Coordinates of C-alpha atoms in Angstrom, one line a residue:
M1 CA 9.7 7.8 -22.4
S2 CA 11.0 8.8 -19.0
P3 CA 10.4 7.0 -16.4
L4 CA 7.2 7.8 -13.7
P5 CA 7.9 10.5 -11.2
E6 CA 7.2 8.2 -8.4
A7 CA 10.4 6.6 -8.7
E8 CA 12.2 8.5 -5.7
L9 CA 9.1 7.3 -3.6
V10 CA 10.0 3.3 -4.4
R11 CA 11.3 2.5 -0.9
S12 CA 9.6 -1.3 -0.7
S13 CA 9.8 -4.2 -2.4
V14 CA 5.9 -4.1 -3.5
Q15 CA 6.1 -0.4 -4.5
L16 CA 9.1 -1.3 -6.4
Y17 CA 6.8 -3.9 -8.4
R18 CA 3.7 -2.0 -8.2
Y19 CA 5.7 0.7 -9.9
L20 CA 7.3 -1.4 -12.2
L21 CA 4.2 -2.9 -13.5
R22 CA 3.0 1.0 -13.8
C23 CA 6.1 1.7 -16.1
C24 CA 5.2 -2.0 -17.7
R25 CA 1.7 0.6 -19.2
R26 CA 3.7 2.9 -21.0
L27 CA 4.9 0.6 -23.2
P28 CA 3.5 -0.4 -26.8
Q29 CA 0.8 -3.2 -26.4
G30 CA 1.3 -6.4 -27.4
R31 CA 4.3 -8.7 -27.1
I32 CA 7.0 -6.0 -25.4
Q33 CA 4.8 -5.3 -22.8
Q34 CA 4.2 -9.3 -21.7
H35 CA 8.1 -9.8 -21.7
Y36 CA 8.7 -7.0 -19.2
R37 CA 5.4 -7.5 -16.9
H38 CA 6.8 -11.6 -17.0
A39 CA 10.6 -10.4 -16.3
I40 CA 9.6 -8.5 -13.5
R41 CA 7.1 -11.3 -11.8
Q42 CA 10.5 -13.3 -12.1
S43 CA 12.7 -11.1 -11.1
F44 CA 10.1 -10.7 -7.8
K45 CA 9.6 -14.4 -7.5
V46 CA 14.2 -15.0 -7.4
H47 CA 14.6 -12.1 -4.8
A48 CA 11.6 -12.8 -2.7
D49 CA 13.8 -14.6 -0.2
E50 CA 15.8 -11.5 0.4
D51 CA 16.4 -10.0 3.9
D52 CA 19.4 -8.1 3.7
P53 CA 17.8 -3.9 3.8
E54 CA 21.0 -2.7 2.1
R55 CA 21.0 -5.2 -0.8
I56 CA 17.0 -4.8 -1.2
Q57 CA 18.1 -1.1 -1.5
Q58 CA 20.4 -2.0 -3.8
I59 CA 18.1 -3.9 -6.1
I60 CA 15.1 -1.3 -5.6
K61 CA 17.7 1.2 -6.9
R62 CA 19.2 -0.9 -10.0
A63 CA 15.4 -2.0 -11.0
I64 CA 14.4 1.7 -11.3
E65 CA 17.8 2.4 -13.5
D66 CA 17.0 -0.4 -15.5
A67 CA 13.2 0.8 -15.8
D68 CA 14.6 4.5 -16.9
W69 CA 16.9 2.9 -19.6
V70 CA 14.2 1.0 -21.2
M71 CA 11.4 3.7 -21.0
N72 CA 14.5 5.8 -23.0
K73 CA 15.2 3.2 -25.3

């Protein structure tokens, strides 16, 4: 499974959140999907107070790479 084509358009944390949830919909139904949706929500909450634009871009890049890895797993 490849990542969604909108990956290169993700610029903000809200766009990343929506992108990752859309990726989750492509995973098998059940526990796997629930696990990753929960992990996405938790990570979003953990990084909600981040205000350094450079750090936010690092987080976005890493999250997209991780989503790509999960989708290909």
